[in-house]
PDB file of C-alpha atoms in Angstrom:
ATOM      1  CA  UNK A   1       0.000   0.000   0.000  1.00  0.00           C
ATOM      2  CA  UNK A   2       2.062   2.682   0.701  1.00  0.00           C
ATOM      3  CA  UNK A   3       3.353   6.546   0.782  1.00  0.00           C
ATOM      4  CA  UNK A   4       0.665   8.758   2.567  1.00  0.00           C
ATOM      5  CA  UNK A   5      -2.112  10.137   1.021  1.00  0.00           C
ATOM      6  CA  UNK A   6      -5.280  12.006   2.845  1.00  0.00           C
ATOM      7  CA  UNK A   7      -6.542  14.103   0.366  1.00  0.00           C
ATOM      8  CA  UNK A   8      -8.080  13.256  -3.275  1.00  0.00           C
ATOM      9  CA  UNK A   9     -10.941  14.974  -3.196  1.00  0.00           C
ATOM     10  CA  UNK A  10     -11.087  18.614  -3.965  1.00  0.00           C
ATOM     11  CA  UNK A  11     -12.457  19.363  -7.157  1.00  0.00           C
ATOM     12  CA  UNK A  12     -11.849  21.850 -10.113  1.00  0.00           C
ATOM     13  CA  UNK A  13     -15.107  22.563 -11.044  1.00  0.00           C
ATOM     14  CA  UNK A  14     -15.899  18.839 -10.671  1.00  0.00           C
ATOM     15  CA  UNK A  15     -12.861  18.303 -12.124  1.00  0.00           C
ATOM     16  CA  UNK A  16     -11.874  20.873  -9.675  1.00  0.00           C
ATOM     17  CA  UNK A  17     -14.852  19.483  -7.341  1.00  0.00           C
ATOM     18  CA  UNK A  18     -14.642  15.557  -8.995  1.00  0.00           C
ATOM     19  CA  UNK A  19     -11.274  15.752 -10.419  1.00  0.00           C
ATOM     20  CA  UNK A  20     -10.964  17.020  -7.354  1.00  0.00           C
ATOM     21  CA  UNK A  21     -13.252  15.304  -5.380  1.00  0.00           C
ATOM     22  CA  UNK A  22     -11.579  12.019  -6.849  1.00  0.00           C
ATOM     23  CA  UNK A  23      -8.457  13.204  -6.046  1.00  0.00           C
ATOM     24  CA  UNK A  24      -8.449  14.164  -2.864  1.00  0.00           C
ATOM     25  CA  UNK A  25      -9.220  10.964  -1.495  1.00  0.00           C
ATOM     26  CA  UNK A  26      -7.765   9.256  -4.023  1.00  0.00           C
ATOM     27  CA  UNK A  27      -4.236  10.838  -4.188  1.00  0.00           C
ATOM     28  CA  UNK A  28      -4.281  12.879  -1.111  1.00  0.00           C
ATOM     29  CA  UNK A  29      -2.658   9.721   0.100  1.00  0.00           C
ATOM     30  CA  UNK A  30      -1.840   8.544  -3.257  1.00  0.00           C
ATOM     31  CA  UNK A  31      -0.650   4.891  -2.099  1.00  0.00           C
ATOM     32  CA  UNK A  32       2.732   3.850  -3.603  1.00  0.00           C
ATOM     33  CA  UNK A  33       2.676   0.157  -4.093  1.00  0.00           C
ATOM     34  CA  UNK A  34       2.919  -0.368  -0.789  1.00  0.00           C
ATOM     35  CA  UNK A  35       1.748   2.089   2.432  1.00  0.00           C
ATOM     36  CA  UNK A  36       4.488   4.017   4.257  1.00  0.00           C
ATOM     37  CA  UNK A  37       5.262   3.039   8.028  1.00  0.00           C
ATOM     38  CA  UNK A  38       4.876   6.494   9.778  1.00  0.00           C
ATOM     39  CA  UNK A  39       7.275   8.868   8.636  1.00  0.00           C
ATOM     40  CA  UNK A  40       6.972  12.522   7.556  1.00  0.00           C
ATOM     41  CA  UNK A  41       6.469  12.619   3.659  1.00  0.00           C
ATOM     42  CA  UNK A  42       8.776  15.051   1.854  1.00  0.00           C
ATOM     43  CA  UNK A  43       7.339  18.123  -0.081  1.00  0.00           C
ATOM     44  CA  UNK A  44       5.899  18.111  -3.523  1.00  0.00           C
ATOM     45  CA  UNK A  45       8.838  17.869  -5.953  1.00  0.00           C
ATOM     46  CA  UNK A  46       9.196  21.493  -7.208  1.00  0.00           C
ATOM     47  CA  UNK A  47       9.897  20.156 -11.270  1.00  0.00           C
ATOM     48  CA  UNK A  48       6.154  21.328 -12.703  1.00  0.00           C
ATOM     49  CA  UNK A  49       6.174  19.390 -15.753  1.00  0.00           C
ATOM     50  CA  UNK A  50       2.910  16.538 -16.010  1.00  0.00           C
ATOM     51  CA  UNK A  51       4.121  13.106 -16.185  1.00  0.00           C
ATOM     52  CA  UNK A  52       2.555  11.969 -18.760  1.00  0.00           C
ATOM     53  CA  UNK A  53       4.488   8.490 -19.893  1.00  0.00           C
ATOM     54  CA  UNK A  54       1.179   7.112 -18.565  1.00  0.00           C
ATOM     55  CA  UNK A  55      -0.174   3.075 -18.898  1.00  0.00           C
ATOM     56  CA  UNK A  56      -2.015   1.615 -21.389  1.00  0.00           C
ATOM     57  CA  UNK A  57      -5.063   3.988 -22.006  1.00  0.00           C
ATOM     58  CA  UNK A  58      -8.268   1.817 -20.605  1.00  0.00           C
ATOM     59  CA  UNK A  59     -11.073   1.423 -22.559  1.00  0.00           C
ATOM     60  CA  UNK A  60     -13.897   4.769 -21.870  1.00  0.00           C
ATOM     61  CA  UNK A  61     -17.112   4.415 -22.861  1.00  0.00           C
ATOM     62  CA  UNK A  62     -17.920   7.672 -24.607  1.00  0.00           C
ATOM     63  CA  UNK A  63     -20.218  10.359 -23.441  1.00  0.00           C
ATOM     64  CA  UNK A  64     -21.745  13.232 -24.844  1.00  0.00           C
ATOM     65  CA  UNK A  65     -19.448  16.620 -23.824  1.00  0.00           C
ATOM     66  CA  UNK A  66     -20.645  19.643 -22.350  1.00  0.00           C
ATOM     67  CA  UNK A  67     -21.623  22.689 -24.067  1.00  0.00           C
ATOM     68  CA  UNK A  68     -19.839  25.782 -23.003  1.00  0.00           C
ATOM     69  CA  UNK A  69     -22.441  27.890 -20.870  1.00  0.00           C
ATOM     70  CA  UNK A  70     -24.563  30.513 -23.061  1.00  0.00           C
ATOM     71  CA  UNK A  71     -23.604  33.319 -20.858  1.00  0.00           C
ATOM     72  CA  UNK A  72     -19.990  32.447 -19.903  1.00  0.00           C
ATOM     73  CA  UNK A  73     -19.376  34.499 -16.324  1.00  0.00           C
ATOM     74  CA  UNK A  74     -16.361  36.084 -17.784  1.00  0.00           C
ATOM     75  CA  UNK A  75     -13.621  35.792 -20.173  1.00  0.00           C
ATOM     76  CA  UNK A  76     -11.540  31.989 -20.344  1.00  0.00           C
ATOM     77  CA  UNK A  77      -7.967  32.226 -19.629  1.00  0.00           C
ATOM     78  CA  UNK A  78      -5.495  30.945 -21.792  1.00  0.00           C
ATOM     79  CA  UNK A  79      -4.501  27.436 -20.788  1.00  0.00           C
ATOM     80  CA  UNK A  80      -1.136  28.851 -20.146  1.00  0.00           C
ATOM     81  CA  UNK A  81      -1.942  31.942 -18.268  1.00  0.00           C
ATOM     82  CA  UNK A  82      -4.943  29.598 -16.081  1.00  0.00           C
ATOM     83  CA  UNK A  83      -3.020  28.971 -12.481  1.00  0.00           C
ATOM     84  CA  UNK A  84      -4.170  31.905 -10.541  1.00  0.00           C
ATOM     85  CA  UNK A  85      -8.070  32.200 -11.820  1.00  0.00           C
ATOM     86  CA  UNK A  86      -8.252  28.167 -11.748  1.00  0.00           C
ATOM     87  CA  UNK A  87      -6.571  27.657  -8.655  1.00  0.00           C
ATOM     88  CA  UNK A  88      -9.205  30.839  -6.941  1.00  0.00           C
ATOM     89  CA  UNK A  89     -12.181  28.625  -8.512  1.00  0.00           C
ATOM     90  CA  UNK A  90     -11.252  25.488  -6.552  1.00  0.00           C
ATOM     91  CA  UNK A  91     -10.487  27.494  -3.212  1.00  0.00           C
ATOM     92  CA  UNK A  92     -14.221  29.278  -3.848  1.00  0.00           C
ATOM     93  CA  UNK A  93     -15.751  25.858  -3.410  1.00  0.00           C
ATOM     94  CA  UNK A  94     -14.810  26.063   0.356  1.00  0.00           C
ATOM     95  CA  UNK A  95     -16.872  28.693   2.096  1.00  0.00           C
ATOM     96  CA  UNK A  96     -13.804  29.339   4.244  1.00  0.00           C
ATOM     97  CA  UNK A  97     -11.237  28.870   1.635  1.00  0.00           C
ATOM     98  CA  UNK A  98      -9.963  25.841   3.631  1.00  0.00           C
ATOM     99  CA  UNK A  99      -8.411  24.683   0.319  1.00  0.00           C
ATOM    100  CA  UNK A 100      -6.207  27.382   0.048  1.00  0.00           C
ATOM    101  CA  UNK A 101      -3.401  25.402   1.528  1.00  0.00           C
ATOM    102  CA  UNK A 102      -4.192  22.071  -0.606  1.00  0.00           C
ATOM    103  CA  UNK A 103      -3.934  23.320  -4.392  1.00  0.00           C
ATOM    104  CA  UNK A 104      -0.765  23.740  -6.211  1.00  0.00           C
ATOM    105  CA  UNK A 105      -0.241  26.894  -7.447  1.00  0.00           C
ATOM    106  CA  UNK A 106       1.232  25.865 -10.960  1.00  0.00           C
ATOM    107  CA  UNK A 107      -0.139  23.615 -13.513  1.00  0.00           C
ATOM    108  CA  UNK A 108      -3.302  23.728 -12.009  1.00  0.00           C
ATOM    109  CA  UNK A 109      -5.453  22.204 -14.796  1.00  0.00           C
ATOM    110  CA  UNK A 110      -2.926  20.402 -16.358  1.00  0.00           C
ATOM    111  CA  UNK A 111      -2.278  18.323 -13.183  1.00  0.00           C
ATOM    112  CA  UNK A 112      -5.908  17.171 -12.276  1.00  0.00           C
ATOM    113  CA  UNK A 113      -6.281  16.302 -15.347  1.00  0.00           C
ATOM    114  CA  UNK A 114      -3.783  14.080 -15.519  1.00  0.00           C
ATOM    115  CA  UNK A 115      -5.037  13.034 -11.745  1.00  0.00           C
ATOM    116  CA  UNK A 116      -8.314  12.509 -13.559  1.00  0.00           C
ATOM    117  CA  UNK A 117      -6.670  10.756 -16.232  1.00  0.00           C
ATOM    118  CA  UNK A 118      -5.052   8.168 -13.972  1.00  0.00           C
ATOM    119  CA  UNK A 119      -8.443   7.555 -12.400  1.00  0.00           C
ATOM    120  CA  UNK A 120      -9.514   6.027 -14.967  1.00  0.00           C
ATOM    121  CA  UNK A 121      -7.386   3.165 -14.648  1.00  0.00           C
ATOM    122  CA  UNK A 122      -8.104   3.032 -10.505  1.00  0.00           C
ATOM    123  CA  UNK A 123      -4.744   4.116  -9.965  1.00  0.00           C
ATOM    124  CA  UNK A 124      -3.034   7.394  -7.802  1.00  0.00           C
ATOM    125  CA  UNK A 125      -0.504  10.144  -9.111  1.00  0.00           C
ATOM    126  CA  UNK A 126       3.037   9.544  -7.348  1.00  0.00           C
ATOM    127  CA  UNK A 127       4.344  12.433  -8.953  1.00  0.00           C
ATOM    128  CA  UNK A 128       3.012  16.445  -9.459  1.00  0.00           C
ATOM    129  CA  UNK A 129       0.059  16.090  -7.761  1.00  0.00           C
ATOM    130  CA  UNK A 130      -2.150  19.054  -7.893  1.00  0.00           C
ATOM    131  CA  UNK A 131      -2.236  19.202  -4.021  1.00  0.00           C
ATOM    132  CA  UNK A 132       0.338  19.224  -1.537  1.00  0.00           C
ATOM    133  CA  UNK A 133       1.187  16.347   0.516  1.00  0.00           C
ATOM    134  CA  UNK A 134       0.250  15.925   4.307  1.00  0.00           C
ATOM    135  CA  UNK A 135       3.156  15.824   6.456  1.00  0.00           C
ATOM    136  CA  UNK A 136       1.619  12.855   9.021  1.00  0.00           C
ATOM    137  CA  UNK A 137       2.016   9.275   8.247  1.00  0.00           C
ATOM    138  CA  UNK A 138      -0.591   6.255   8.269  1.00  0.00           C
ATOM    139  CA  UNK A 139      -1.874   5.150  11.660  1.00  0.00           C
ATOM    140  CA  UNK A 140      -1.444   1.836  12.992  1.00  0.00           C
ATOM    141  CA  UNK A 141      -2.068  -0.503  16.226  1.00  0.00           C
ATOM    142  CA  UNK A 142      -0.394  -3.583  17.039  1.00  0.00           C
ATOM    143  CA  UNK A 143      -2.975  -6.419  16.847  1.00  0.00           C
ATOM    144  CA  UNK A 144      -0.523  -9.353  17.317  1.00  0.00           C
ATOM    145  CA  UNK A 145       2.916 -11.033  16.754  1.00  0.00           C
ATOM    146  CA  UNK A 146       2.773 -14.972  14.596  1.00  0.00           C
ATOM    147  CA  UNK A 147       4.790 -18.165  15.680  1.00  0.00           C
ATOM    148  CA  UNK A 148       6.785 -16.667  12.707  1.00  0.00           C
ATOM    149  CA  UNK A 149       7.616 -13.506  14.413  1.00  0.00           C
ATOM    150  CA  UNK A 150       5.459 -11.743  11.685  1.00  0.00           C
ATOM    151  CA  UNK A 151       3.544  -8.552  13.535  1.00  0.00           C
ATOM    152  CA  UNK A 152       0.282  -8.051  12.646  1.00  0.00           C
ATOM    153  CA  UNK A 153      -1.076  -4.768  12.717  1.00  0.00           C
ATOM    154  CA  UNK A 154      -4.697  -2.657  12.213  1.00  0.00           C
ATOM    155  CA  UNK A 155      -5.201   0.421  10.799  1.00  0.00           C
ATOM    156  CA  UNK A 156      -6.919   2.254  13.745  1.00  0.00           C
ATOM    157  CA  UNK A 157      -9.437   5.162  14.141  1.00  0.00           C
ATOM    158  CA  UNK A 158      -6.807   7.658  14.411  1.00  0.00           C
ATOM    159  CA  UNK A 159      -6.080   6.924  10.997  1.00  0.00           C
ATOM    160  CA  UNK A 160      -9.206   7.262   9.371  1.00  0.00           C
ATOM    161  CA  UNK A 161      -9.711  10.370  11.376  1.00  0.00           C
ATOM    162  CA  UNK A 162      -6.806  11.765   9.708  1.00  0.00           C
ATOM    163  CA  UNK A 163      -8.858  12.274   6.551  1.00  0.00           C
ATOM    164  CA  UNK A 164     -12.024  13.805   8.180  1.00  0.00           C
ATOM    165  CA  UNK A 165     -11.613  17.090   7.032  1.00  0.00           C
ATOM    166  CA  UNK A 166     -11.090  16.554   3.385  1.00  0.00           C
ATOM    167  CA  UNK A 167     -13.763  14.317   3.162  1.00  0.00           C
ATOM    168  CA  UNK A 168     -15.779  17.374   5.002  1.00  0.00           C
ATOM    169  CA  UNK A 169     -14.615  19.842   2.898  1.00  0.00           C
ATOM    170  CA  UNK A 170     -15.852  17.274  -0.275  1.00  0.00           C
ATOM    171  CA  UNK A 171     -18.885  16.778   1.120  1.00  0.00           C
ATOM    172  CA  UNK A 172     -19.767  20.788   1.707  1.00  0.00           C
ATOM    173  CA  UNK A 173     -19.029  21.679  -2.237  1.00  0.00           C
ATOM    174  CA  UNK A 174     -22.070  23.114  -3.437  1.00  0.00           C
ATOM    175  CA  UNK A 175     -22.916  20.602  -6.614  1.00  0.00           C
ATOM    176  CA  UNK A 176     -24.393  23.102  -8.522  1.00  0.00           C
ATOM    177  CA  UNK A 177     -21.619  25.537  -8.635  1.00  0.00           C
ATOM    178  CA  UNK A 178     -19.184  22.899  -8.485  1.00  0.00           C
ATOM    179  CA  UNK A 179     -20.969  22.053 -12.439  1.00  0.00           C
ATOM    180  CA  UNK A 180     -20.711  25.641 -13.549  1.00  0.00           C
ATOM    181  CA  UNK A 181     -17.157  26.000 -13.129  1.00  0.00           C
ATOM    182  CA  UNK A 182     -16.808  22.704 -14.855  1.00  0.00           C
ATOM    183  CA  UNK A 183     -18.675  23.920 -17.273  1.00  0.00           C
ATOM    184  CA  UNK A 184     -17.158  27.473 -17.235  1.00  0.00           C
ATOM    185  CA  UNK A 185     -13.564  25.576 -17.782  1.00  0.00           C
ATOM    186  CA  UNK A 186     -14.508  22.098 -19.781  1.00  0.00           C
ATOM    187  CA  UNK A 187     -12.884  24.029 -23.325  1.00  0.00           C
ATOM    188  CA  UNK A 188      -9.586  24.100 -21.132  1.00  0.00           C
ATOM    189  CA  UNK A 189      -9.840  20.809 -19.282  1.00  0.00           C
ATOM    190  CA  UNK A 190     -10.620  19.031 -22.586  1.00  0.00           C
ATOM    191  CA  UNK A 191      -7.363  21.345 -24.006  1.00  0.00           C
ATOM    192  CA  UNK A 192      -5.156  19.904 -21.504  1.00  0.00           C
ATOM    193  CA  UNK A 193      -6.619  16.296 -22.237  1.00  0.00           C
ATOM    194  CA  UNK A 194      -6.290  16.520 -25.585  1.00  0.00           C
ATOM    195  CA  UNK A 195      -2.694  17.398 -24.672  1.00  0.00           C
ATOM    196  CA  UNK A 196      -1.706  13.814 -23.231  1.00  0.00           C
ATOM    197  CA  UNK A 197      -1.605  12.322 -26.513  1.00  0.00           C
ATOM    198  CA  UNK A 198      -4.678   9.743 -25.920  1.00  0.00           C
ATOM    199  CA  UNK A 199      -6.534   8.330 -28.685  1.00  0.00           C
ATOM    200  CA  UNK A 200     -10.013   8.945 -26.224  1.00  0.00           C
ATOM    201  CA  UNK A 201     -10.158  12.829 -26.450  1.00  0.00           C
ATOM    202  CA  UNK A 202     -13.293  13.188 -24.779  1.00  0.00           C
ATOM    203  CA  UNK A 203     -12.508  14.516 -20.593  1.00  0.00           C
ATOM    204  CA  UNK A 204     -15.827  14.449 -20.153  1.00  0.00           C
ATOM    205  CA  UNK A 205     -15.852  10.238 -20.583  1.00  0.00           C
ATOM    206  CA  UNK A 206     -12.651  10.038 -18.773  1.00  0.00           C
ATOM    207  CA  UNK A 207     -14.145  11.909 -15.342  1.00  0.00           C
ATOM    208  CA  UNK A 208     -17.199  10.197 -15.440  1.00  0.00           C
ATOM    209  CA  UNK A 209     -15.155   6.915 -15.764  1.00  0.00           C
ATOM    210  CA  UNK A 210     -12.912   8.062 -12.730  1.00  0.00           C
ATOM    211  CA  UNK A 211     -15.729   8.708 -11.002  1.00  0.00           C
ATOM    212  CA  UNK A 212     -16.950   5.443 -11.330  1.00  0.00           C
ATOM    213  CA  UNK A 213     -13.818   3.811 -10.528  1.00  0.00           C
ATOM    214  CA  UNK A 214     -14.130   5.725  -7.201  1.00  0.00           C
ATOM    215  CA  UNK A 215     -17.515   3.901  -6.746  1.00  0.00           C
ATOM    216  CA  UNK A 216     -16.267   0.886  -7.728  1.00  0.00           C
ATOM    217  CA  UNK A 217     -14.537   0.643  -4.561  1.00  0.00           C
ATOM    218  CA  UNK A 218     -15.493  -2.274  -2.317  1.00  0.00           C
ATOM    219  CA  UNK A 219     -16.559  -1.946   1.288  1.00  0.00           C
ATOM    220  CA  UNK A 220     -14.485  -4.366   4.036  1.00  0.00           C
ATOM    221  CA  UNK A 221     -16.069  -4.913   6.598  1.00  0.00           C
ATOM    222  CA  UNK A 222     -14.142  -5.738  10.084  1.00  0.00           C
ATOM    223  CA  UNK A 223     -10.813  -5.000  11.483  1.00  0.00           C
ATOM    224  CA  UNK A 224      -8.232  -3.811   8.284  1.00  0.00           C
ATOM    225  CA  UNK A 225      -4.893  -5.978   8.928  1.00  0.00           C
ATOM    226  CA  UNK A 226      -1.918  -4.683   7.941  1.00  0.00           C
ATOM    227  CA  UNK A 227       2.100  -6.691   7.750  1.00  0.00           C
ATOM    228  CA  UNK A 228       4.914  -4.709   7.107  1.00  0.00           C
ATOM    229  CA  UNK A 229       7.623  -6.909   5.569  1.00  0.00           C
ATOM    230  CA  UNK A 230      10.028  -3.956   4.577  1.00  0.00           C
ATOM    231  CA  UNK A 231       9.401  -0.359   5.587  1.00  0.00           C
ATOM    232  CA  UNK A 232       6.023  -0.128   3.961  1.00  0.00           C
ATOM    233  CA  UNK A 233       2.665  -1.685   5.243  1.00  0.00           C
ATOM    234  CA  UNK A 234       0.655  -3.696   3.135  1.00  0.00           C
ATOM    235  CA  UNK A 235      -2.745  -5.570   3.609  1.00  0.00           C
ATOM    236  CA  UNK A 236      -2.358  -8.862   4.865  1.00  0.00           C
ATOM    237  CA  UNK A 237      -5.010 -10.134   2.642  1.00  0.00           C
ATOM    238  CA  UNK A 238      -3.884 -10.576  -1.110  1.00  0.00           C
ATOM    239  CA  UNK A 239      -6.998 -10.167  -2.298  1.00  0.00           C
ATOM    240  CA  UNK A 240      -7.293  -6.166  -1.315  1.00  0.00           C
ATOM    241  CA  UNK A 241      -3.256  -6.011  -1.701  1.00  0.00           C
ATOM    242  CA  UNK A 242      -3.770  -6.513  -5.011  1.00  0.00           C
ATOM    243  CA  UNK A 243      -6.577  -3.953  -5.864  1.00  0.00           C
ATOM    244  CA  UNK A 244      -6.054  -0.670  -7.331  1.00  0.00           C
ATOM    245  CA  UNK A 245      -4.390   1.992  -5.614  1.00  0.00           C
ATOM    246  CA  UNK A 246      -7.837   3.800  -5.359  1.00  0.00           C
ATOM    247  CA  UNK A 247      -9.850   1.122  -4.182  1.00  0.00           C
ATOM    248  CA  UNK A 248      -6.815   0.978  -1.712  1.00  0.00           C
ATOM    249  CA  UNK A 249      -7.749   4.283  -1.051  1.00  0.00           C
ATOM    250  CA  UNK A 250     -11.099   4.327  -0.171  1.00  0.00           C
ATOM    251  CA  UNK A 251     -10.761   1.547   2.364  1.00  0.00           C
ATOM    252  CA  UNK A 252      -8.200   3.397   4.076  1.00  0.00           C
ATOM    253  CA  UNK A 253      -9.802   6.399   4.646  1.00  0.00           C
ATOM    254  CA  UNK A 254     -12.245   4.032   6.663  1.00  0.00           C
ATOM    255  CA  UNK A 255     -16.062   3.588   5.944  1.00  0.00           C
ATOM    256  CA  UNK A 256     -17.909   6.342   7.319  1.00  0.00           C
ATOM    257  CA  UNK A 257     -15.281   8.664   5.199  1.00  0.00           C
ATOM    258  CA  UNK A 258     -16.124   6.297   2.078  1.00  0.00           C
ATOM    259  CA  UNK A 259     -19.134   6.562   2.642  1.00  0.00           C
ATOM    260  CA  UNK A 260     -19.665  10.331   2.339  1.00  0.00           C
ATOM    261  CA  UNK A 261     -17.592  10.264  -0.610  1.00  0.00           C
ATOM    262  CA  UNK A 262     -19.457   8.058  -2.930  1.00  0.00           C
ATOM    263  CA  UNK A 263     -22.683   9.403  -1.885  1.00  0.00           C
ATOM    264  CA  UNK A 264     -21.155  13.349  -2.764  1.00  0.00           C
ATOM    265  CA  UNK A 265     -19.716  11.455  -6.207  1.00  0.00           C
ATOM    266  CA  UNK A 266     -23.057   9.844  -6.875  1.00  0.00           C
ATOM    267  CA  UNK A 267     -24.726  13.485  -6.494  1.00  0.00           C
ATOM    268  CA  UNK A 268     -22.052  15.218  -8.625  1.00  0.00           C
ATOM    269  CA  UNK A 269     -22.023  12.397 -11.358  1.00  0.00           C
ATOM    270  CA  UNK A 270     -25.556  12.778 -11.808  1.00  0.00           C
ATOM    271  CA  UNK A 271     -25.424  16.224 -12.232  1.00  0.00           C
ATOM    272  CA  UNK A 272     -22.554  15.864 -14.449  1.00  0.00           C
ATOM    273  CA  UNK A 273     -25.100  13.973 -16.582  1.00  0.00           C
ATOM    274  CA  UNK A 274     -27.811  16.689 -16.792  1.00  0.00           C
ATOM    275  CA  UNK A 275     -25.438  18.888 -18.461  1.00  0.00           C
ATOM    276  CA  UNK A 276     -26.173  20.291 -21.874  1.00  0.00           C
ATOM    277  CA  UNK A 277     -24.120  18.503 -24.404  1.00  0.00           C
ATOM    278  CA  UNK A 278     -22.945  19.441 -28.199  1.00  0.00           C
TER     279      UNK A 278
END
């Protein structure tokens, strides 16, 4: 499981509110292949450029994209000159601008889409994330040591309290003007898509597909026990070991936490869907 991750779900419009909500909890944490005993992660690497030498593009199912709105708030930004008026949208969609000290301040759309764009696969970004990392590690209780001298540990409720406040701050963005800045920036979101060289061009398929992978997530019920056989945790069962990073994710952040978040994704997705489309 591994390196820390708390937040994956902000949102950029939804992308900033999906894209963001998805990412928060799904990359706020962004598990490495394995999850990091408790150590103090490093800060975000400062080189800005995307990574974009991504996997095998999964199959999308297409969608229908969103019209720009007929009486656009105010003038688009360049994709290049976006940063400061993108990075203000996402911050508006806390009332008291908790964000703030979440988003990146360069890149901004470029790097959740490409957090979107990994979604879509149920994987996390490792690398220039479009939020900053948390500085606590994952938070574990002994549960019991094996005739093999293996220790067996649970993730406790300290841990899954660690992501409260994201998941509180995802849960508070008001849908509907979460969709208008999606639909204020989609012509920029879908430039910055268009930019990772994928034969699927539509964004709009891709979010609703990372979206889905977020709900795709399944529940565990009981006690979560962890092994660490080098410096990073990992499940002791297999079977959720071997899961994508984000279904990783979402059982980390505990239920109640997953909880909240699929029901706010299930609200934005269908909204998402309502949109008027070209």
């Amino acid at each position: 499981m591994g390196g820390t991750i708390r937040d994956w779900l902000i949102a950029l419009l939804v992308t900033a509110a999906v894209a963001f909500g998805i990412y928060w909890f799904a990359v706020r944490d962004a598990p490495e292949p394995d999850v990091p005993a408790p150590v103090t992660e490093p800060a975000p690497e400062p080189d800005p450029s995307v990574d974009l030498d991504e996997p095998k593009e999964p199959e999308i199912p297409p969608a229908p994209e969103p019209t720009e709105p007929e009486d656009p708030p105010r003038e688009l930004p360049a994709l290049n000159e976006s940063d400061k008026e993108a990075r203000a949208d996402i911050i508006s969609l806390s009332s008291d601008g908790a964000l703030a000290k979440w988003i990146v301040s360069d890149e901004v759309v470029r790097k959740w889409v490409a957090a979107v764009n990994t979604a879509t696969r149920g994987e996390l970004m490792h690398k220039n994330r479009p939020f900053t990392n948390l500085k606590d590690g994952i938070a574990v209780k002994d549960l019991e040591s094996r005739d093999d001298g293996t220790k067996v540990y649970v993730l406790s409720q300290e841990n899954y309290q660690r992501y409260d406040q994201p998941v509180r701050l995802f849960a508070m963005v008001d849908t509907d003007t979460a969709v208008k800045l999606y639909q204020f920036w989609y012509p920029r979101l879908k430039q910055a898509y268009g930019e990772l060289g994928l034969k699927n061009k539509n964004f709009h398929a891709a979010l609703l597909a990372a979206i889905d992978q977020v709900l795709a997530a399944p529940e565990v019920e009981g006690p979560i026990k962890l092994v660490q056989p080098t410096v990073y945790y990992k499940f002791e069962d297999e079977k959720l070991e071997k899961m994508p990073g984000l279904h990783k994710l979402m059982i980390r952040i505990g239920p109640d936490n997953a909880a909240r978040v699929k029901e706010k994704l299930r609200e934005l997705k269908a909204a998402l869907q309502t949109l008027p489309s070209q």
